[in-house]
Coordinates of N, CA and C in Angstrom, one line a residue:
Chain A
E1 N 27.6 17.4 -13.3 CA 27.0 16.0 -13.3 C 26.7 15.6 -11.8
V2 N 25.5 15.2 -11.5 CA 25.2 14.8 -10.2 C 25.9 13.5 -9.9
Q3 N 26.6 13.4 -8.8 CA 27.2 12.1 -8.3 C 27.0 11.9 -6.9
L4 N 26.6 10.7 -6.6 CA 26.4 10.2 -5.2 C 27.2 8.9 -5.0
V5 N 28.1 8.9 -4.0 CA 29.0 7.7 -3.8 C 28.9 7.3 -2.4
E6 N 28.4 6.1 -2.2 CA 28.2 5.5 -0.9 C 29.5 4.8 -0.4
S7 N 29.7 4.7 0.9 CA 30.8 4.0 1.5 C 30.4 3.5 2.9
G8 N 31.2 2.6 3.4 CA 31.0 2.1 4.8 C 30.3 0.8 4.9
G9 N 29.9 0.2 3.8 CA 29.3 -1.1 3.9 C 30.3 -2.2 4.2
G10 N 29.8 -3.5 4.4 CA 30.6 -4.6 4.7 C 29.9 -5.6 5.5
L11 N 30.6 -6.5 6.1 CA 30.1 -7.6 6.9 C 30.1 -7.2 8.4
V12 N 28.9 -7.4 9.0 CA 28.8 -7.0 10.5 C 28.0 -8.1 11.2
Q13 N 28.3 -8.3 12.4 CA 27.6 -9.3 13.2 C 26.2 -8.7 13.7
P14 N 25.2 -9.6 13.8 CA 23.9 -9.2 14.4 C 24.1 -8.5 15.7
G15 N 23.3 -7.4 15.9 CA 23.4 -6.6 17.1 C 24.4 -5.5 17.1
R16 N 25.4 -5.5 16.1 CA 26.4 -4.5 16.1 C 26.0 -3.3 15.3
S17 N 26.9 -2.3 15.2 CA 26.5 -1.1 14.5 C 27.4 -0.9 13.2
M18 N 26.9 0.0 12.4 CA 27.6 0.3 11.2 C 27.2 1.7 10.7
K19 N 28.1 2.5 10.1 CA 27.7 3.8 9.7 C 28.0 4.0 8.2
L20 N 27.0 4.3 7.4 CA 27.2 4.5 6.0 C 27.3 6.0 5.7
S21 N 28.1 6.3 4.7 CA 28.3 7.7 4.2 C 28.0 7.8 2.8
C22 N 27.6 9.0 2.3 CA 27.3 9.2 0.9 C 27.9 10.6 0.6
A23 N 28.9 10.6 -0.3 CA 29.5 11.9 -0.7 C 28.7 12.4 -2.0
A24 N 28.2 13.6 -1.9 CA 27.5 14.2 -3.0 C 28.3 15.3 -3.7
S25 N 28.1 15.3 -5.0 CA 28.7 16.4 -5.8 C 27.9 16.7 -7.1
G26 N 28.2 17.8 -7.7 CA 27.5 18.2 -8.9 C 26.2 18.9 -8.7
F27 N 25.8 19.2 -7.5 CA 24.6 20.0 -7.3 C 24.7 20.6 -5.9
T28 N 23.9 21.6 -5.6 CA 23.9 22.3 -4.3 C 23.2 21.4 -3.3
F29 N 24.0 20.6 -2.6 CA 23.5 19.6 -1.6 C 22.5 20.1 -0.6
S30 N 22.8 21.3 -0.1 CA 21.9 21.9 0.9 C 20.6 22.3 0.5
N31 N 20.3 22.2 -0.8 CA 19.0 22.6 -1.4 C 18.0 21.4 -1.5
Y32 N 18.5 20.2 -1.2 CA 17.7 19.0 -1.5 C 17.5 18.1 -0.3
G33 N 16.3 17.5 -0.2 CA 16.2 16.4 0.7 C 16.9 15.2 0.2
M34 N 17.3 14.3 1.1 CA 18.0 13.1 0.7 C 17.4 11.9 1.3
A35 N 17.7 10.7 0.8 CA 17.1 9.5 1.3 C 18.0 8.3 1.2
W36 N 17.7 7.3 1.9 CA 18.3 5.9 1.8 C 17.2 5.0 1.3
V37 N 17.5 4.2 0.3 CA 16.7 3.1 -0.2 C 17.5 1.9 -0.2
R38 N 16.9 0.7 0.2 CA 17.7 -0.5 0.2 C 17.1 -1.6 -0.6
Q39 N 17.9 -2.6 -1.0 CA 17.4 -3.7 -1.8 C 18.1 -4.9 -1.3
A40 N 17.3 -5.8 -0.7 CA 17.8 -7.1 -0.3 C 18.2 -7.9 -1.5
P41 N 19.1 -8.9 -1.4 CA 19.6 -9.7 -2.6 C 18.4 -10.3 -3.3
T42 N 18.4 -10.0 -4.6 CA 17.3 -10.5 -5.5 C 15.9 -10.1 -5.2
K43 N 15.8 -9.0 -4.4 CA 14.5 -8.6 -4.0 C 14.2 -7.2 -4.5
G44 N 13.1 -6.6 -4.1 CA 12.7 -5.3 -4.6 C 13.3 -4.2 -3.8
L45 N 12.8 -3.0 -4.0 CA 13.3 -1.8 -3.4 C 12.5 -1.4 -2.2
E46 N 13.1 -0.9 -1.1 CA 12.5 -0.6 0.1 C 13.0 0.8 0.6
W47 N 12.1 1.7 0.7 CA 12.5 3.0 1.3 C 12.9 2.9 2.8
V48 N 14.0 3.5 3.2 CA 14.5 3.4 4.6 C 14.2 4.6 5.4
A49 N 14.7 5.8 4.9 CA 14.7 7.0 5.7 C 14.9 8.2 4.7
T50 N 14.3 9.3 5.2 CA 14.5 10.6 4.4 C 14.8 11.7 5.4
I51 N 15.6 12.6 4.9 CA 16.0 13.8 5.7 C 15.7 15.1 4.9
S52 N 15.2 16.1 5.5 CA 14.9 17.3 4.8 C 16.2 18.0 4.4
Y53 N 16.1 19.1 3.6 CA 17.3 19.8 3.0 C 18.2 20.3 4.1
D54 N 17.6 20.7 5.2 CA 18.4 21.4 6.3 C 18.6 20.5 7.5
G55 N 18.1 19.2 7.4 CA 18.3 18.3 8.5 C 17.3 18.4 9.6
S56 N 16.3 19.3 9.5 CA 15.4 19.6 10.6 C 14.3 18.5 10.7
S57 N 14.0 17.8 9.6 CA 13.0 16.8 9.7 C 13.6 15.5 9.2
T58 N 13.2 14.4 9.8 CA 13.6 13.1 9.4 C 12.4 12.1 9.5
Y59 N 12.4 11.1 8.6 CA 11.3 10.1 8.5 C 11.9 8.8 8.3
Y60 N 11.3 7.8 9.0 CA 11.9 6.4 8.9 C 10.7 5.4 8.7
R61 N 11.1 4.3 8.1 CA 10.1 3.2 8.0 C 10.1 2.5 9.4
D62 N 9.0 1.9 9.7 CA 8.8 1.4 11.1 C 9.8 0.4 11.5
S63 N 10.3 -0.4 10.6 CA 11.2 -1.5 10.9 C 12.6 -1.0 11.3
V64 N 12.9 0.2 11.1 CA 14.2 0.7 11.4 C 14.1 1.9 12.5
K65 N 12.9 2.3 12.8 CA 12.7 3.4 13.7 C 13.3 3.0 15.0
G66 N 14.1 3.9 15.6 CA 14.7 3.7 16.9 C 16.1 2.9 16.8
R67 N 16.4 2.4 15.6 CA 17.7 1.7 15.4 C 18.6 2.5 14.4
F68 N 18.0 3.1 13.4 CA 18.7 3.8 12.4 C 18.5 5.3 12.6
T69 N 19.6 6.1 12.3 CA 19.5 7.5 12.3 C 20.1 8.1 11.0
I70 N 19.3 8.9 10.3 CA 19.8 9.6 9.1 C 20.2 11.0 9.5
S71 N 21.3 11.4 9.0 CA 21.8 12.8 9.3 C 22.6 13.3 8.0
R72 N 22.9 14.5 8.1 CA 23.7 15.2 7.0 C 24.6 16.2 7.5
D73 N 25.6 16.5 6.7 CA 26.6 17.6 7.0 C 26.6 18.4 5.7
N74 N 25.9 19.5 5.7 CA 25.8 20.3 4.4 C 27.1 20.9 4.1
A75 N 27.9 21.2 5.1 CA 29.2 21.8 4.8 C 30.1 20.8 4.1
K76 N 29.9 19.6 4.3 CA 30.7 18.5 3.6 C 30.0 17.8 2.5
S77 N 28.8 18.2 2.2 CA 27.9 17.6 1.2 C 27.9 16.1 1.4
T78 N 27.6 15.7 2.6 CA 27.7 14.3 2.9 C 26.4 13.9 3.7
L79 N 25.9 12.7 3.3 CA 24.7 12.1 4.0 C 25.2 10.9 4.7
Y80 N 24.6 10.6 5.9 CA 24.9 9.5 6.7 C 23.7 8.6 7.1
L81 N 24.0 7.4 7.4 CA 23.0 6.5 8.0 C 23.7 5.7 9.1
Q82 N 23.4 6.0 10.3 CA 23.9 5.2 11.5 C 23.0 4.1 11.7
M83 N 23.5 2.9 11.7 CA 22.6 1.7 11.8 C 23.1 1.0 13.1
N84 N 22.2 0.9 14.1 CA 22.5 0.2 15.3 C 21.6 -1.1 15.4
S85 N 22.0 -2.0 16.3 CA 21.2 -3.2 16.6 C 20.8 -3.9 15.3
L86 N 21.8 -4.1 14.5 CA 21.6 -4.6 13.1 C 21.0 -6.1 13.2
R87 N 20.1 -6.4 12.3 CA 19.5 -7.7 12.2 C 19.8 -8.3 10.8
S88 N 19.6 -9.6 10.7 CA 19.9 -10.3 9.4 C 19.0 -9.7 8.3
E89 N 17.8 -9.3 8.7 CA 16.9 -8.7 7.7 C 17.3 -7.3 7.2
D90 N 18.3 -6.8 7.8 CA 18.8 -5.5 7.3 C 19.9 -5.7 6.2
T91 N 20.2 -7.0 5.9 CA 21.1 -7.3 4.8 C 20.6 -6.8 3.5
A92 N 21.3 -5.9 2.8 CA 20.8 -5.3 1.6 C 21.9 -4.5 1.0
T93 N 21.7 -4.1 -0.3 CA 22.5 -3.0 -0.8 C 21.8 -1.7 -0.5
Y94 N 22.5 -0.7 0.1 CA 21.9 0.5 0.5 C 22.3 1.6 -0.5
Y95 N 21.2 2.3 -1.1 CA 21.4 3.3 -2.1 C 21.2 4.7 -1.4
C96 N 22.1 5.6 -1.7 CA 21.9 7.0 -1.4 C 21.1 7.6 -2.5
T97 N 20.1 8.4 -2.2 CA 19.3 9.0 -3.3 C 19.0 10.4 -3.0
R98 N 18.9 11.2 -4.1 CA 18.4 12.6 -4.0 C 16.9 12.6 -4.1
V99 N 16.3 13.4 -3.3 CA 14.8 13.5 -3.3 C 14.4 14.7 -4.0
E100 N 13.5 14.5 -4.9 CA 12.9 15.7 -5.7 C 11.4 15.7 -5.4
D101 N 10.8 16.8 -5.5 CA 9.3 16.9 -5.3 C 8.6 17.4 -6.6
Y102 N 7.4 17.0 -6.7 CA 6.5 17.4 -7.8 C 5.2 17.9 -7.3
Y103 N 4.8 19.1 -7.7 CA 3.5 19.6 -7.2 C 2.6 19.7 -8.4
D104 N 1.4 19.1 -8.3 CA 0.4 19.1 -9.4 C -0.7 20.2 -9.2
G105 N -0.5 21.1 -8.3 CA -1.4 22.1 -8.0 C -2.3 21.8 -6.8
T106 N -2.3 20.6 -6.4 CA -3.1 20.1 -5.2 C -2.2 19.4 -4.2
Y107 N -1.4 18.5 -4.7 CA -0.6 17.7 -3.8 C 0.9 17.8 -4.1
Y108 N 1.7 17.6 -3.1 CA 3.2 17.3 -3.4 C 3.4 15.8 -3.4
Y109 N 4.3 15.4 -4.3 CA 4.7 14.0 -4.4 C 6.3 14.0 -4.4
W110 N 6.8 13.0 -3.8 CA 8.3 12.9 -3.7 C 8.8 11.7 -4.5
Y111 N 9.9 11.8 -5.1 CA 10.5 10.7 -5.9 C 12.0 10.8 -5.8
F112 N 12.7 9.8 -6.3 CA 14.2 9.7 -6.2 C 14.8 9.9 -7.6
D113 N 15.4 11.1 -7.8 CA 15.8 11.4 -9.2 C 17.3 11.0 -9.5
F114 N 18.1 10.9 -8.5 CA 19.5 10.4 -8.7 C 19.8 9.4 -7.6
W115 N 20.5 8.3 -8.0 CA 20.9 7.2 -7.1 C 22.4 7.0 -7.2
G116 N 23.0 6.7 -6.0 CA 24.4 6.2 -6.0 C 24.5 4.8 -6.5
P117 N 25.7 4.2 -6.7 CA 25.9 2.8 -7.1 C 25.5 1.8 -6.0
G118 N 25.5 2.3 -4.7 CA 25.1 1.4 -3.6 C 26.3 0.9 -2.9
T119 N 26.0 0.5 -1.6 CA 27.0 -0.2 -0.8 C 26.3 -1.4 -0.1
M120 N 27.0 -2.5 -0.1 CA 26.4 -3.7 0.4 C 26.6 -3.9 1.9
V121 N 25.6 -4.1 2.6 CA 25.7 -4.4 4.0 C 25.2 -5.8 4.3
T122 N 26.0 -6.6 4.9 CA 25.7 -8.0 5.2 C 25.8 -8.2 6.7
V123 N 24.6 -8.6 7.3 CA 24.5 -8.8 8.7 C 24.5 -10.3 8.9
S124 N 25.6 -10.8 9.5 CA 25.7 -12.3 9.7 C 26.8 -12.6 10.7
S125 N 26.6 -13.7 11.4 CA 27.5 -14.1 12.4 C 28.6 -15.0 11.7
Chain B
D1 N 0.0 1.2 5.3 CA 0.9 1.5 4.2 C 0.1 1.3 2.9
I2 N 0.5 2.1 1.9 CA 0.0 1.9 0.5 C 0.7 0.8 -0.2
Q3 N -0.1 -0.2 -0.6 CA 0.5 -1.3 -1.3 C 0.5 -1.1 -2.8
M4 N 1.6 -1.4 -3.5 CA 1.8 -1.2 -4.9 C 1.9 -2.6 -5.6
T5 N 1.0 -2.9 -6.5 CA 1.0 -4.2 -7.2 C 1.2 -4.0 -8.7
Q6 N 2.3 -4.6 -9.1 CA 2.7 -4.5 -10.5 C 2.3 -5.8 -11.3
S7 N 2.0 -5.6 -12.5 CA 1.8 -6.8 -13.4 C 2.2 -6.5 -14.8
P8 N 2.7 -7.5 -15.6 CA 3.0 -8.8 -15.1 C 4.3 -8.8 -14.3
A9 N 4.6 -10.0 -13.7 CA 5.9 -10.1 -13.0 C 7.1 -10.1 -14.0
S10 N 6.8 -10.7 -15.1 CA 7.9 -10.7 -16.2 C 7.2 -10.8 -17.5
L11 N 7.9 -10.4 -18.5 CA 7.5 -10.5 -19.9 C 8.6 -10.4 -20.8
S12 N 8.4 -10.9 -22.0 CA 9.4 -10.8 -23.1 C 8.8 -10.1 -24.3
A13 N 9.6 -9.3 -25.0 CA 9.1 -8.6 -26.1 C 10.2 -8.6 -27.2
S14 N 9.7 -8.5 -28.4 CA 10.6 -8.4 -29.6 C 11.0 -7.0 -29.9
L15 N 12.1 -6.9 -30.6 CA 12.5 -5.5 -31.0 C 11.4 -4.8 -31.8
G16 N 11.1 -3.6 -31.4 CA 10.1 -2.8 -32.0 C 8.7 -2.9 -31.5
E17 N 8.5 -3.9 -30.6 CA 7.2 -4.2 -30.1 C 6.8 -3.2 -29.0
T18 N 5.6 -2.9 -28.8 CA 5.1 -2.0 -27.8 C 4.9 -2.9 -26.5
V19 N 5.4 -2.3 -25.4 CA 5.3 -3.0 -24.1 C 4.5 -2.1 -23.1
T20 N 3.7 -2.8 -22.4 CA 2.9 -2.0 -21.3 C 3.0 -2.8 -20.0
I21 N 3.4 -2.0 -19.0 CA 3.5 -2.6 -17.6 C 2.5 -1.8 -16.7
Q22 N 1.8 -2.6 -15.9 CA 0.7 -2.0 -15.1 C 1.1 -1.9 -13.6
C23 N 0.6 -0.9 -12.9 CA 0.8 -0.7 -11.5 C -0.5 -0.2 -10.8
R24 N -0.8 -0.9 -9.8 CA -2.1 -0.6 -9.1 C -1.8 -0.3 -7.6
A25 N -2.3 0.9 -7.1 CA -2.1 1.3 -5.8 C -3.3 0.8 -4.9
S26 N -3.1 0.6 -3.6 CA -4.2 0.1 -2.8 C -5.1 1.2 -2.4
E27 N -4.7 2.4 -2.6 CA -5.6 3.6 -2.4 C -5.3 4.7 -3.4
D28 N -6.1 5.6 -3.5 CA -5.9 6.7 -4.5 C -4.6 7.5 -4.1
I29 N -3.7 7.5 -5.1 CA -2.4 8.3 -4.9 C -2.4 9.5 -5.8
Y30 N -3.5 9.8 -6.4 CA -3.6 11.0 -7.3 C -2.6 10.9 -8.4
S31 N -1.6 11.7 -8.5 CA -0.6 11.5 -9.6 C 0.7 11.2 -9.0
G32 N 0.8 10.7 -7.8 CA 2.0 10.5 -7.1 C 2.7 9.2 -7.4
L33 N 3.0 9.0 -8.7 CA 3.6 7.7 -9.2 C 4.8 7.9 -10.0
A34 N 5.9 7.2 -9.7 CA 7.1 7.3 -10.4 C 7.5 5.9 -10.9
W35 N 8.2 5.9 -12.0 CA 8.7 4.6 -12.6 C 10.2 4.7 -12.7
Y36 N 10.8 3.5 -12.4 CA 12.3 3.4 -12.4 C 12.7 2.1 -13.3
Q37 N 13.8 2.2 -13.9 CA 14.4 1.1 -14.6 C 15.7 0.7 -13.9
Q38 N 15.9 -0.6 -13.7 CA 17.1 -1.1 -13.1 C 17.7 -2.2 -14.0
K39 N 18.9 -2.0 -14.4 CA 19.6 -3.0 -15.2 C 20.5 -3.8 -14.3
P40 N 20.8 -5.0 -14.7 CA 21.6 -6.0 -13.8 C 22.8 -5.3 -13.3
G41 N 23.0 -5.4 -11.9 CA 24.2 -4.9 -11.3 C 24.3 -3.4 -11.2
K42 N 23.2 -2.7 -11.6 CA 23.2 -1.2 -11.5 C 22.2 -0.7 -10.6
S43 N 22.3 0.6 -10.3 CA 21.3 1.2 -9.4 C 20.1 1.6 -10.3
P44 N 18.9 1.8 -9.7 CA 17.7 2.2 -10.5 C 17.9 3.6 -11.1
Q45 N 17.2 3.8 -12.2 CA 17.2 5.2 -12.8 C 15.8 5.6 -13.0
L46 N 15.5 6.9 -12.7 CA 14.2 7.5 -12.8 C 13.8 7.6 -14.3
L47 N 12.6 7.2 -14.6 CA 12.1 7.3 -16.0 C 11.0 8.4 -16.0
I48 N 10.0 8.2 -15.1 CA 8.8 9.0 -15.1 C 8.5 9.4 -13.7
Y49 N 8.0 10.6 -13.5 CA 7.5 11.1 -12.3 C 6.1 11.8 -12.5
G50 N 5.4 12.0 -11.4 CA 4.1 12.6 -11.5 C 3.2 11.9 -12.5
A51 N 3.4 10.6 -12.5 CA 2.6 9.6 -13.4 C 2.9 9.7 -14.9
S52 N 3.2 10.9 -15.4 CA 3.3 11.0 -16.8 C 4.4 12.0 -17.3
S53 N 5.2 12.6 -16.4 CA 6.3 13.5 -16.8 C 7.6 12.7 -17.0
L54 N 8.2 12.9 -18.2 CA 9.4 12.2 -18.6 C 10.6 12.9 -17.9
Q55 N 11.4 12.1 -17.3 CA 12.6 12.7 -16.7 C 13.6 13.1 -17.8
D56 N 14.4 14.1 -17.6 CA 15.3 14.6 -18.5 C 16.2 13.5 -19.0
G57 N 16.5 13.4 -20.3 CA 17.4 12.4 -20.8 C 16.8 11.1 -21.1
V58 N 15.6 10.8 -20.7 CA 14.9 9.5 -20.9 C 14.3 9.5 -22.4
P59 N 14.6 8.5 -23.1 CA 14.0 8.5 -24.5 C 12.5 8.6 -24.6
S60 N 12.0 9.3 -25.6 CA 10.6 9.6 -25.7 C 9.8 8.4 -26.0
R61 N 10.4 7.2 -26.2 CA 9.6 6.0 -26.4 C 9.0 5.5 -25.1
F62 N 9.4 6.1 -24.0 CA 8.9 5.8 -22.7 C 7.8 6.8 -22.4
S63 N 6.6 6.3 -21.9 CA 5.6 7.2 -21.5 C 4.8 6.6 -20.3
G64 N 4.2 7.5 -19.5 CA 3.4 7.0 -18.4 C 2.1 7.6 -18.4
S65 N 1.1 6.9 -17.9 CA -0.3 7.4 -17.8 C -1.0 6.8 -16.6
G66 N -2.1 7.4 -16.3 CA -2.9 6.8 -15.2 C -3.3 7.9 -14.2
S67 N -4.2 7.5 -13.3 CA -4.6 8.4 -12.2 C -5.3 7.5 -11.2
G68 N -5.6 8.1 -10.0 CA -6.3 7.3 -9.0 C -5.4 6.2 -8.5
T69 N -5.9 5.0 -8.8 CA -5.2 3.8 -8.3 C -4.5 3.0 -9.5
Q70 N -4.8 3.3 -10.7 CA -4.3 2.5 -11.8 C -3.4 3.3 -12.7
Y71 N -2.2 2.8 -13.0 CA -1.1 3.4 -13.7 C -0.5 2.5 -14.7
S72 N 0.1 3.0 -15.8 CA 0.8 2.2 -16.7 C 2.1 2.9 -17.2
L73 N 3.0 2.0 -17.6 CA 4.3 2.5 -18.3 C 4.2 1.8 -19.6
K74 N 4.5 2.6 -20.7 CA 4.5 2.1 -22.0 C 5.8 2.4 -22.7
I75 N 6.4 1.4 -23.3 CA 7.5 1.5 -24.2 C 7.0 1.3 -25.6
S76 N 7.1 2.3 -26.4 CA 6.5 2.3 -27.7 C 7.1 1.4 -28.7
S77 N 8.4 1.2 -28.6 CA 9.2 0.4 -29.5 C 10.4 -0.2 -28.8
M78 N 10.2 -1.5 -28.4 CA 11.2 -2.1 -27.6 C 12.6 -2.1 -28.2
Q79 N 13.6 -1.7 -27.4 CA 15.0 -1.7 -27.9 C 15.8 -2.7 -27.0
T80 N 17.0 -3.1 -27.5 CA 17.8 -4.0 -26.7 C 18.2 -3.4 -25.3
E81 N 18.4 -2.1 -25.3 CA 18.9 -1.5 -24.0 C 17.7 -1.3 -23.0
D82 N 16.5 -1.7 -23.4 CA 15.4 -1.6 -22.5 C 15.2 -2.8 -21.6
E83 N 16.0 -3.8 -21.8 CA 16.0 -5.0 -20.9 C 16.3 -4.5 -19.5
G84 N 15.6 -5.1 -18.5 CA 15.9 -4.8 -17.1 C 14.6 -5.0 -16.3
V85 N 14.7 -4.5 -15.1 CA 13.5 -4.6 -14.2 C 12.9 -3.2 -14.0
Y86 N 11.6 -3.1 -14.0 CA 10.9 -1.8 -13.9 C 10.1 -1.8 -12.6
F87 N 10.3 -0.8 -11.8 CA 9.6 -0.6 -10.6 C 8.7 0.6 -10.6
C88 N 7.5 0.6 -10.0 CA 6.7 1.7 -9.7 C 6.9 2.1 -8.3
Q89 N 6.6 3.4 -7.9 CA 6.8 3.9 -6.6 C 5.7 5.0 -6.3
Q90 N 5.1 4.9 -5.1 CA 4.2 6.0 -4.8 C 4.9 7.0 -3.9
G91 N 4.7 8.2 -4.2 CA 5.4 9.3 -3.4 C 4.5 10.2 -2.7
L92 N 3.2 9.7 -2.5 CA 2.2 10.6 -1.8 C 2.4 10.6 -0.3
K93 N 2.5 9.4 0.3 CA 2.5 9.2 1.7 C 3.7 8.4 2.2
Y94 N 4.2 8.7 3.4 CA 5.2 7.8 4.0 C 4.4 6.6 4.6
P95 N 5.0 5.4 4.6 CA 6.3 5.1 4.0 C 6.2 5.0 2.4
Y96 N 7.1 5.6 1.7 CA 7.1 5.5 0.3 C 7.2 4.0 -0.1
T97 N 6.5 3.5 -1.0 CA 6.5 2.1 -1.3 C 6.6 1.8 -2.8
F98 N 7.3 0.7 -3.1 CA 7.6 0.3 -4.4 C 6.8 -0.9 -4.8
G99 N 6.5 -1.1 -6.1 CA 6.0 -2.4 -6.6 C 7.1 -3.4 -6.6
A100 N 6.8 -4.7 -6.7 CA 7.7 -5.8 -6.7 C 8.6 -5.9 -7.9
G101 N 8.2 -5.2 -8.9 CA 9.1 -5.1 -10.1 C 8.5 -6.0 -11.3
T102 N 8.8 -5.6 -12.5 CA 8.5 -6.3 -13.7 C 9.8 -6.5 -14.5
K103 N 10.1 -7.8 -14.7 CA 11.3 -8.1 -15.5 C 11.0 -8.1 -16.9
L104 N 11.7 -7.3 -17.7 CA 11.5 -7.2 -19.1 C 12.7 -7.8 -19.9
E105 N 12.4 -8.7 -20.7 CA 13.5 -9.4 -21.5 C 13.2 -9.2 -23.0
L106 N 14.3 -9.3 -23.8 CA 14.1 -9.3 -25.2 C 13.9 -10.7 -25.7
K107 N 12.9 -10.8 -26.6 CA 12.5 -12.1 -27.1 C 13.4 -12.5 -28.3

């Protein structure tokens, strides 16, 4: 059974840093891309960052580029999100997700097939 | 960025009723559309990927269709456990983007 369990959330002051972790089990972690998706309170879903299966490629939404760093340790089956210079608008539940791809013969598409329960990050003074 | 527009924002349906939720992309995303269900206090769960492929374990009353910029999710016979918020997501281009969600309630 695929399991993703986030940790590291909590209350942090604006401008400070926080590091989230996601422990993965039930699948071969090193075979899959992984991503973080966030959801502000009572709001919709927002993709944050993706990392390739081997960590060689990373992608970020513009609003976190230069502040957040996604990384992974395949030996520990763990995904990370280092968040620096946090802002109030970063307040959200952060979900760790497994990335799967689908090829229709012409294009590749990516989607999130398993999600963790999430960890809440509150940025406030 | 590709904008995803869902409609309606909310709806209520009776047991056994057929429900349809729409999602429109701001540009052609070919078949790069996924649907998720989120129940209160829970994380989202994948229902459909590639516009019409049913994720393992998802009941067959859920189906997806569409191409280009227009997509839909259909629930053929509303059940109590189908209450929740449904999101569409395009997976063709970064940044991956989601619709604002459709809240489905039991009438």
